[in-house]
């Protein structure tokens, strides 16, 4: 079985449409959709935002599903120039910000990711992705992480998923699609930046629209978000085909 991990329902919907015979279950608070892609078993697991939620979700999946490989997918912020909205970032290494800890992506899964990006006709980058403790909304924050750690992108879950996979000896890959480029700042209300709060993208847009000066930024962010989600869906189809054809490690 291939286990795919996403943080938000918005990300999951882009992948779910490629699955057939979907069944929904709940494992100690972790929502899981089990289905098939070309006859191959796939579990789509929803972690929620942040490291604590991601660790719990992987622990439940490892305990109950015994996956042959784990892939963490989702949205990310750009951390350097040249990485644009809707670009795909394949993490060769996923690092934890503020510590000397990282996980390497499995070479076989990485090659499958390359082929999937190529088939989907998307732009690809490979390198370091950094997991941070909260959403980085400002350009200065993203550039700082990018410069300090040589990062292409920043997100909030992949290291924690990958570390659990490594401990269990399960091959791992992190795939991220850029939803906000490094030069884009989005001054958000503090409550929307807290990973403990279950905030949806639509709630974020509504909050921004209530602040007229930020409304244009909110509309741009929303448009970029949907572009990124569409790109994630375009990637997911070829990747699942690669897996079903026997490309798994």
PDB file of C-alpha atoms in Angstrom:
ATOM      1  CA  UNK A   1       0.000   0.000   0.000  1.00  0.00           C
ATOM      2  CA  UNK A   2       1.063   3.563  -0.766  1.00  0.00           C
ATOM      3  CA  UNK A   3       0.251   6.075   2.003  1.00  0.00           C
ATOM      4  CA  UNK A   4      -0.146   9.707   0.969  1.00  0.00           C
ATOM      5  CA  UNK A   5      -0.206  12.420   3.638  1.00  0.00           C
ATOM      6  CA  UNK A   6      -1.734  15.887   3.238  1.00  0.00           C
ATOM      7  CA  UNK A   7      -2.515  18.521   5.835  1.00  0.00           C
ATOM      8  CA  UNK A   8      -5.718  20.051   4.454  1.00  0.00           C
ATOM      9  CA  UNK A   9      -8.887  18.870   2.744  1.00  0.00           C
ATOM     10  CA  UNK A  10      -8.185  21.274  -0.110  1.00  0.00           C
ATOM     11  CA  UNK A  11      -4.964  19.398  -0.889  1.00  0.00           C
ATOM     12  CA  UNK A  12      -6.664  16.048  -0.438  1.00  0.00           C
ATOM     13  CA  UNK A  13      -9.423  16.793  -2.947  1.00  0.00           C
ATOM     14  CA  UNK A  14      -6.817  17.312  -5.668  1.00  0.00           C
ATOM     15  CA  UNK A  15      -5.625  13.745  -5.060  1.00  0.00           C
ATOM     16  CA  UNK A  16      -8.875  11.995  -4.139  1.00  0.00           C
ATOM     17  CA  UNK A  17     -10.309  12.433  -7.629  1.00  0.00           C
ATOM     18  CA  UNK A  18      -7.673   9.995  -8.930  1.00  0.00           C
ATOM     19  CA  UNK A  19      -8.836   7.220  -6.582  1.00  0.00           C
ATOM     20  CA  UNK A  20     -11.613   4.685  -7.152  1.00  0.00           C
ATOM     21  CA  UNK A  21     -13.749   2.778  -4.647  1.00  0.00           C
ATOM     22  CA  UNK A  22     -12.976   5.212  -1.843  1.00  0.00           C
ATOM     23  CA  UNK A  23     -13.863   4.231   1.713  1.00  0.00           C
ATOM     24  CA  UNK A  24     -13.646   6.686   4.619  1.00  0.00           C
ATOM     25  CA  UNK A  25     -12.412   5.672   8.051  1.00  0.00           C
ATOM     26  CA  UNK A  26     -11.209   7.365  11.224  1.00  0.00           C
ATOM     27  CA  UNK A  27      -8.188   6.094  13.165  1.00  0.00           C
ATOM     28  CA  UNK A  28      -8.030   7.802  16.534  1.00  0.00           C
ATOM     29  CA  UNK A  29      -8.881  11.164  15.059  1.00  0.00           C
ATOM     30  CA  UNK A  30      -7.010  10.733  11.778  1.00  0.00           C
ATOM     31  CA  UNK A  31      -9.218  10.838   8.696  1.00  0.00           C
ATOM     32  CA  UNK A  32      -8.195   8.292   6.054  1.00  0.00           C
ATOM     33  CA  UNK A  33      -9.570   7.671   2.579  1.00  0.00           C
ATOM     34  CA  UNK A  34      -8.721   4.208   1.249  1.00  0.00           C
ATOM     35  CA  UNK A  35      -9.068   3.522  -2.461  1.00  0.00           C
ATOM     36  CA  UNK A  36      -7.339   2.221  -5.542  1.00  0.00           C
ATOM     37  CA  UNK A  37      -5.372   3.705  -8.422  1.00  0.00           C
ATOM     38  CA  UNK A  38      -5.221   1.311 -11.383  1.00  0.00           C
ATOM     39  CA  UNK A  39      -5.684  -1.620  -9.026  1.00  0.00           C
ATOM     40  CA  UNK A  40      -3.056  -0.519  -6.515  1.00  0.00           C
ATOM     41  CA  UNK A  41      -4.089   0.165  -2.907  1.00  0.00           C
ATOM     42  CA  UNK A  42      -3.668   3.783  -1.794  1.00  0.00           C
ATOM     43  CA  UNK A  43      -4.449   5.448   1.545  1.00  0.00           C
ATOM     44  CA  UNK A  44      -4.911   9.224   1.649  1.00  0.00           C
ATOM     45  CA  UNK A  45      -4.291  10.420   5.211  1.00  0.00           C
ATOM     46  CA  UNK A  46      -5.179  13.876   6.538  1.00  0.00           C
ATOM     47  CA  UNK A  47      -2.738  15.092   9.175  1.00  0.00           C
ATOM     48  CA  UNK A  48      -4.030  18.554   9.994  1.00  0.00           C
ATOM     49  CA  UNK A  49      -1.610  21.469  10.247  1.00  0.00           C
ATOM     50  CA  UNK A  50       1.682  21.372  12.119  1.00  0.00           C
ATOM     51  CA  UNK A  51       4.227  18.920  13.427  1.00  0.00           C
ATOM     52  CA  UNK A  52       2.306  17.444  16.346  1.00  0.00           C
ATOM     53  CA  UNK A  53      -0.689  16.559  14.206  1.00  0.00           C
ATOM     54  CA  UNK A  54       1.558  15.154  11.459  1.00  0.00           C
ATOM     55  CA  UNK A  55       3.443  12.868  13.871  1.00  0.00           C
ATOM     56  CA  UNK A  56       0.199  11.502  15.286  1.00  0.00           C
ATOM     57  CA  UNK A  57      -1.212  10.800  11.815  1.00  0.00           C
ATOM     58  CA  UNK A  58       1.885   8.893  10.690  1.00  0.00           C
ATOM     59  CA  UNK A  59       1.980   6.851  13.884  1.00  0.00           C
ATOM     60  CA  UNK A  60      -1.631   5.773  13.311  1.00  0.00           C
ATOM     61  CA  UNK A  61      -0.959   4.921   9.661  1.00  0.00           C
ATOM     62  CA  UNK A  62       2.145   2.905  10.478  1.00  0.00           C
ATOM     63  CA  UNK A  63       0.291   1.032  13.192  1.00  0.00           C
ATOM     64  CA  UNK A  64      -2.802   0.156  11.162  1.00  0.00           C
ATOM     65  CA  UNK A  65      -1.889   0.264   7.463  1.00  0.00           C
ATOM     66  CA  UNK A  66       1.688  -1.073   7.117  1.00  0.00           C
ATOM     67  CA  UNK A  67       2.472   1.083   4.055  1.00  0.00           C
ATOM     68  CA  UNK A  68       5.230   0.140   1.621  1.00  0.00           C
ATOM     69  CA  UNK A  69       6.022   3.815   0.992  1.00  0.00           C
ATOM     70  CA  UNK A  70       5.022   7.197   2.415  1.00  0.00           C
ATOM     71  CA  UNK A  71       4.690  10.430   0.441  1.00  0.00           C
ATOM     72  CA  UNK A  72       3.931  13.814   2.008  1.00  0.00           C
ATOM     73  CA  UNK A  73       2.316  16.236  -0.440  1.00  0.00           C
ATOM     74  CA  UNK A  74       0.896  19.720  -0.251  1.00  0.00           C
ATOM     75  CA  UNK A  75       1.282  23.458  -0.522  1.00  0.00           C
ATOM     76  CA  UNK A  76       4.422  25.387   0.397  1.00  0.00           C
ATOM     77  CA  UNK A  77       5.890  28.863   0.369  1.00  0.00           C
ATOM     78  CA  UNK A  78       8.814  29.689  -1.869  1.00  0.00           C
ATOM     79  CA  UNK A  79      12.077  30.427  -0.047  1.00  0.00           C
ATOM     80  CA  UNK A  80      14.231  31.671  -2.911  1.00  0.00           C
ATOM     81  CA  UNK A  81      13.908  33.565  -6.176  1.00  0.00           C
ATOM     82  CA  UNK A  82      13.122  31.532  -9.259  1.00  0.00           C
ATOM     83  CA  UNK A  83      10.664  29.213  -7.521  1.00  0.00           C
ATOM     84  CA  UNK A  84       7.284  30.355  -8.766  1.00  0.00           C
ATOM     85  CA  UNK A  85       3.637  29.739  -7.950  1.00  0.00           C
ATOM     86  CA  UNK A  86       2.467  26.283  -9.173  1.00  0.00           C
ATOM     87  CA  UNK A  87       6.059  25.009  -9.495  1.00  0.00           C
ATOM     88  CA  UNK A  88       6.678  21.538  -8.081  1.00  0.00           C
ATOM     89  CA  UNK A  89       9.477  21.048  -5.535  1.00  0.00           C
ATOM     90  CA  UNK A  90      10.815  17.537  -5.017  1.00  0.00           C
ATOM     91  CA  UNK A  91      12.698  17.401  -1.738  1.00  0.00           C
ATOM     92  CA  UNK A  92      15.973  15.554  -1.914  1.00  0.00           C
ATOM     93  CA  UNK A  93      16.296  16.455   1.765  1.00  0.00           C
ATOM     94  CA  UNK A  94      13.661  17.652   4.220  1.00  0.00           C
ATOM     95  CA  UNK A  95      15.152  19.570   7.151  1.00  0.00           C
ATOM     96  CA  UNK A  96      13.740  20.758  10.455  1.00  0.00           C
ATOM     97  CA  UNK A  97      14.243  24.482  10.989  1.00  0.00           C
ATOM     98  CA  UNK A  98      16.210  25.378  14.076  1.00  0.00           C
ATOM     99  CA  UNK A  99      17.795  21.962  14.460  1.00  0.00           C
ATOM    100  CA  UNK A 100      20.379  19.730  12.838  1.00  0.00           C
ATOM    101  CA  UNK A 101      17.873  17.118  11.787  1.00  0.00           C
ATOM    102  CA  UNK A 102      16.785  16.029   8.347  1.00  0.00           C
ATOM    103  CA  UNK A 103      15.477  13.098   6.333  1.00  0.00           C
ATOM    104  CA  UNK A 104      16.501  12.061   2.834  1.00  0.00           C
ATOM    105  CA  UNK A 105      13.999  11.171   0.135  1.00  0.00           C
ATOM    106  CA  UNK A 106      14.104   7.666  -1.280  1.00  0.00           C
ATOM    107  CA  UNK A 107      15.897   7.662  -4.681  1.00  0.00           C
ATOM    108  CA  UNK A 108      13.309   5.393  -6.280  1.00  0.00           C
ATOM    109  CA  UNK A 109      10.386   7.560  -5.174  1.00  0.00           C
ATOM    110  CA  UNK A 110      12.299  10.663  -6.210  1.00  0.00           C
ATOM    111  CA  UNK A 111      12.712   9.287  -9.728  1.00  0.00           C
ATOM    112  CA  UNK A 112       9.004   8.494  -9.858  1.00  0.00           C
ATOM    113  CA  UNK A 113       8.344  12.098  -8.858  1.00  0.00           C
ATOM    114  CA  UNK A 114      10.572  13.377 -11.656  1.00  0.00           C
ATOM    115  CA  UNK A 115       8.722  11.319 -14.245  1.00  0.00           C
ATOM    116  CA  UNK A 116       5.342  12.417 -12.903  1.00  0.00           C
ATOM    117  CA  UNK A 117       6.269  16.109 -13.040  1.00  0.00           C
ATOM    118  CA  UNK A 118       7.510  15.664 -16.595  1.00  0.00           C
ATOM    119  CA  UNK A 119       4.336  13.868 -17.694  1.00  0.00           C
ATOM    120  CA  UNK A 120       2.205  16.584 -16.093  1.00  0.00           C
ATOM    121  CA  UNK A 121       4.110  19.322 -17.942  1.00  0.00           C
ATOM    122  CA  UNK A 122       4.962  21.228 -14.753  1.00  0.00           C
ATOM    123  CA  UNK A 123       8.102  23.107 -13.710  1.00  0.00           C
ATOM    124  CA  UNK A 124      10.346  21.132 -11.353  1.00  0.00           C
ATOM    125  CA  UNK A 125      12.905  22.046  -8.707  1.00  0.00           C
ATOM    126  CA  UNK A 126      14.904  19.685  -6.508  1.00  0.00           C
ATOM    127  CA  UNK A 127      16.725  20.432  -3.296  1.00  0.00           C
ATOM    128  CA  UNK A 128      16.076  21.225   0.348  1.00  0.00           C
ATOM    129  CA  UNK A 129      12.605  21.758   1.791  1.00  0.00           C
ATOM    130  CA  UNK A 130      12.448  23.102   5.354  1.00  0.00           C
ATOM    131  CA  UNK A 131       9.725  22.332   7.887  1.00  0.00           C
ATOM    132  CA  UNK A 132       8.931  25.361  10.069  1.00  0.00           C
ATOM    133  CA  UNK A 133       6.758  25.591  13.203  1.00  0.00           C
ATOM    134  CA  UNK A 134       4.245  28.079  11.790  1.00  0.00           C
ATOM    135  CA  UNK A 135       3.028  29.568   8.534  1.00  0.00           C
ATOM    136  CA  UNK A 136       5.510  32.139   7.211  1.00  0.00           C
ATOM    137  CA  UNK A 137       3.466  34.905   5.661  1.00  0.00           C
ATOM    138  CA  UNK A 138       6.147  37.571   5.108  1.00  0.00           C
ATOM    139  CA  UNK A 139       8.844  37.805   2.462  1.00  0.00           C
ATOM    140  CA  UNK A 140      11.575  38.540   5.040  1.00  0.00           C
ATOM    141  CA  UNK A 141      10.742  35.365   6.977  1.00  0.00           C
ATOM    142  CA  UNK A 142      10.828  33.123   3.922  1.00  0.00           C
ATOM    143  CA  UNK A 143      14.049  34.659   2.620  1.00  0.00           C
ATOM    144  CA  UNK A 144      15.715  34.224   6.003  1.00  0.00           C
ATOM    145  CA  UNK A 145      14.961  30.498   6.093  1.00  0.00           C
ATOM    146  CA  UNK A 146      15.993  30.126   2.487  1.00  0.00           C
ATOM    147  CA  UNK A 147      19.333  31.838   3.071  1.00  0.00           C
ATOM    148  CA  UNK A 148      20.111  30.086   6.354  1.00  0.00           C
ATOM    149  CA  UNK A 149      19.308  26.585   5.165  1.00  0.00           C
ATOM    150  CA  UNK A 150      19.652  26.703   1.394  1.00  0.00           C
ATOM    151  CA  UNK A 151      15.942  25.984   1.115  1.00  0.00           C
ATOM    152  CA  UNK A 152      13.752  26.078  -1.958  1.00  0.00           C
ATOM    153  CA  UNK A 153      10.493  25.963  -0.014  1.00  0.00           C
ATOM    154  CA  UNK A 154       9.021  26.078   3.495  1.00  0.00           C
ATOM    155  CA  UNK A 155       6.096  24.115   4.932  1.00  0.00           C
ATOM    156  CA  UNK A 156       4.919  22.680   8.262  1.00  0.00           C
ATOM    157  CA  UNK A 157       4.631  18.879   8.170  1.00  0.00           C
ATOM    158  CA  UNK A 158       7.053  17.000   5.896  1.00  0.00           C
ATOM    159  CA  UNK A 159       9.986  16.554   8.291  1.00  0.00           C
ATOM    160  CA  UNK A 160       7.745  15.048  10.952  1.00  0.00           C
ATOM    161  CA  UNK A 161       6.178  12.636   8.458  1.00  0.00           C
ATOM    162  CA  UNK A 162       9.582  11.713   7.047  1.00  0.00           C
ATOM    163  CA  UNK A 163      11.221  11.197  10.436  1.00  0.00           C
ATOM    164  CA  UNK A 164       8.509   8.744  11.463  1.00  0.00           C
ATOM    165  CA  UNK A 165       8.856   6.922   8.146  1.00  0.00           C
ATOM    166  CA  UNK A 166      12.638   6.705   8.573  1.00  0.00           C
ATOM    167  CA  UNK A 167      12.287   5.274  12.085  1.00  0.00           C
ATOM    168  CA  UNK A 168       9.994   2.578  10.691  1.00  0.00           C
ATOM    169  CA  UNK A 169      12.269   1.871   7.721  1.00  0.00           C
ATOM    170  CA  UNK A 170       9.624   2.929   5.184  1.00  0.00           C
ATOM    171  CA  UNK A 171      10.725   4.761   1.985  1.00  0.00           C
ATOM    172  CA  UNK A 172       9.720   8.442   2.031  1.00  0.00           C
ATOM    173  CA  UNK A 173       9.294  11.337  -0.377  1.00  0.00           C
ATOM    174  CA  UNK A 174       8.224  14.951   0.145  1.00  0.00           C
ATOM    175  CA  UNK A 175       6.564  16.755  -2.780  1.00  0.00           C
ATOM    176  CA  UNK A 176       5.500  20.369  -2.509  1.00  0.00           C
ATOM    177  CA  UNK A 177       3.765  22.798  -4.841  1.00  0.00           C
ATOM    178  CA  UNK A 178       4.372  26.522  -4.409  1.00  0.00           C
ATOM    179  CA  UNK A 179       1.279  28.503  -3.437  1.00  0.00           C
ATOM    180  CA  UNK A 180       3.083  31.757  -2.527  1.00  0.00           C
ATOM    181  CA  UNK A 181       6.399  32.857  -3.997  1.00  0.00           C
ATOM    182  CA  UNK A 182       9.173  34.213  -1.808  1.00  0.00           C
ATOM    183  CA  UNK A 183       8.497  37.815  -2.854  1.00  0.00           C
ATOM    184  CA  UNK A 184       4.854  37.683  -1.823  1.00  0.00           C
ATOM    185  CA  UNK A 185       3.953  38.887   1.667  1.00  0.00           C
ATOM    186  CA  UNK A 186       0.561  38.355   3.204  1.00  0.00           C
ATOM    187  CA  UNK A 187       0.076  40.139   6.562  1.00  0.00           C
ATOM    188  CA  UNK A 188      -2.440  37.849   8.237  1.00  0.00           C
ATOM    189  CA  UNK A 189      -4.287  38.159  11.546  1.00  0.00           C
ATOM    190  CA  UNK A 190      -2.333  36.349  14.278  1.00  0.00           C
ATOM    191  CA  UNK A 191      -5.057  33.774  14.916  1.00  0.00           C
ATOM    192  CA  UNK A 192      -4.777  32.536  11.352  1.00  0.00           C
ATOM    193  CA  UNK A 193      -1.074  31.744  11.785  1.00  0.00           C
ATOM    194  CA  UNK A 194      -1.525  29.417  14.747  1.00  0.00           C
ATOM    195  CA  UNK A 195      -1.162  25.756  13.652  1.00  0.00           C
ATOM    196  CA  UNK A 196      -3.323  24.693  16.585  1.00  0.00           C
ATOM    197  CA  UNK A 197      -6.297  26.415  14.965  1.00  0.00           C
ATOM    198  CA  UNK A 198      -8.159  24.551  12.220  1.00  0.00           C
ATOM    199  CA  UNK A 199      -8.277  27.399   9.709  1.00  0.00           C
ATOM    200  CA  UNK A 200      -9.402  26.720   6.160  1.00  0.00           C
ATOM    201  CA  UNK A 201      -8.201  28.683   3.114  1.00  0.00           C
ATOM    202  CA  UNK A 202     -11.733  30.049   2.718  1.00  0.00           C
ATOM    203  CA  UNK A 203     -11.705  31.377   6.287  1.00  0.00           C
ATOM    204  CA  UNK A 204      -8.402  33.082   5.492  1.00  0.00           C
ATOM    205  CA  UNK A 205      -9.877  34.725   2.410  1.00  0.00           C
ATOM    206  CA  UNK A 206     -12.925  35.877   4.392  1.00  0.00           C
ATOM    207  CA  UNK A 207     -10.707  37.389   7.084  1.00  0.00           C
ATOM    208  CA  UNK A 208      -8.720  39.305   4.494  1.00  0.00           C
ATOM    209  CA  UNK A 209     -11.819  40.580   2.731  1.00  0.00           C
ATOM    210  CA  UNK A 210     -12.950  42.085   6.037  1.00  0.00           C
ATOM    211  CA  UNK A 211      -9.790  44.221   5.953  1.00  0.00           C
ATOM    212  CA  UNK A 212     -10.242  46.382   2.822  1.00  0.00           C
ATOM    213  CA  UNK A 213      -6.592  47.371   2.510  1.00  0.00           C
ATOM    214  CA  UNK A 214      -5.602  43.702   2.351  1.00  0.00           C
ATOM    215  CA  UNK A 215      -8.411  42.585   0.042  1.00  0.00           C
ATOM    216  CA  UNK A 216      -6.314  42.773  -3.188  1.00  0.00           C
ATOM    217  CA  UNK A 217      -3.587  40.673  -1.557  1.00  0.00           C
ATOM    218  CA  UNK A 218      -6.192  38.216  -0.354  1.00  0.00           C
ATOM    219  CA  UNK A 219      -7.667  37.822  -3.818  1.00  0.00           C
ATOM    220  CA  UNK A 220      -4.208  37.282  -5.332  1.00  0.00           C
ATOM    221  CA  UNK A 221      -3.371  34.732  -2.623  1.00  0.00           C
ATOM    222  CA  UNK A 222      -6.644  32.912  -3.283  1.00  0.00           C
ATOM    223  CA  UNK A 223      -6.002  32.784  -7.040  1.00  0.00           C
ATOM    224  CA  UNK A 224      -2.470  31.486  -6.492  1.00  0.00           C
ATOM    225  CA  UNK A 225      -3.778  28.904  -4.030  1.00  0.00           C
ATOM    226  CA  UNK A 226      -6.131  27.444  -6.602  1.00  0.00           C
ATOM    227  CA  UNK A 227      -3.396  27.428  -9.255  1.00  0.00           C
ATOM    228  CA  UNK A 228      -1.200  25.450  -6.881  1.00  0.00           C
ATOM    229  CA  UNK A 229      -3.976  22.992  -6.020  1.00  0.00           C
ATOM    230  CA  UNK A 230      -4.633  22.352  -9.697  1.00  0.00           C
ATOM    231  CA  UNK A 231      -0.926  21.684 -10.227  1.00  0.00           C
ATOM    232  CA  UNK A 232      -0.949  19.223  -7.321  1.00  0.00           C
ATOM    233  CA  UNK A 233      -3.826  17.358  -8.942  1.00  0.00           C
ATOM    234  CA  UNK A 234      -2.011  17.277 -12.278  1.00  0.00           C
ATOM    235  CA  UNK A 235       1.029  15.766 -10.542  1.00  0.00           C
ATOM    236  CA  UNK A 236      -0.934  13.205  -8.516  1.00  0.00           C
ATOM    237  CA  UNK A 237      -2.404  11.393 -11.509  1.00  0.00           C
ATOM    238  CA  UNK A 238       0.908  10.489 -13.221  1.00  0.00           C
ATOM    239  CA  UNK A 239       2.549   9.705  -9.881  1.00  0.00           C
ATOM    240  CA  UNK A 240      -0.157   7.215  -8.947  1.00  0.00           C
ATOM    241  CA  UNK A 241       0.129   5.685 -12.405  1.00  0.00           C
ATOM    242  CA  UNK A 242       3.880   5.279 -11.890  1.00  0.00           C
ATOM    243  CA  UNK A 243       3.253   3.496  -8.617  1.00  0.00           C
ATOM    244  CA  UNK A 244       0.553   1.228 -10.040  1.00  0.00           C
ATOM    245  CA  UNK A 245       2.769   0.236 -12.974  1.00  0.00           C
ATOM    246  CA  UNK A 246       5.234  -1.301 -10.560  1.00  0.00           C
ATOM    247  CA  UNK A 247       7.605   1.636 -10.171  1.00  0.00           C
ATOM    248  CA  UNK A 248       7.499   1.382  -6.381  1.00  0.00           C
ATOM    249  CA  UNK A 249      10.813   0.810  -4.541  1.00  0.00           C
TER     250      UNK A 249
END
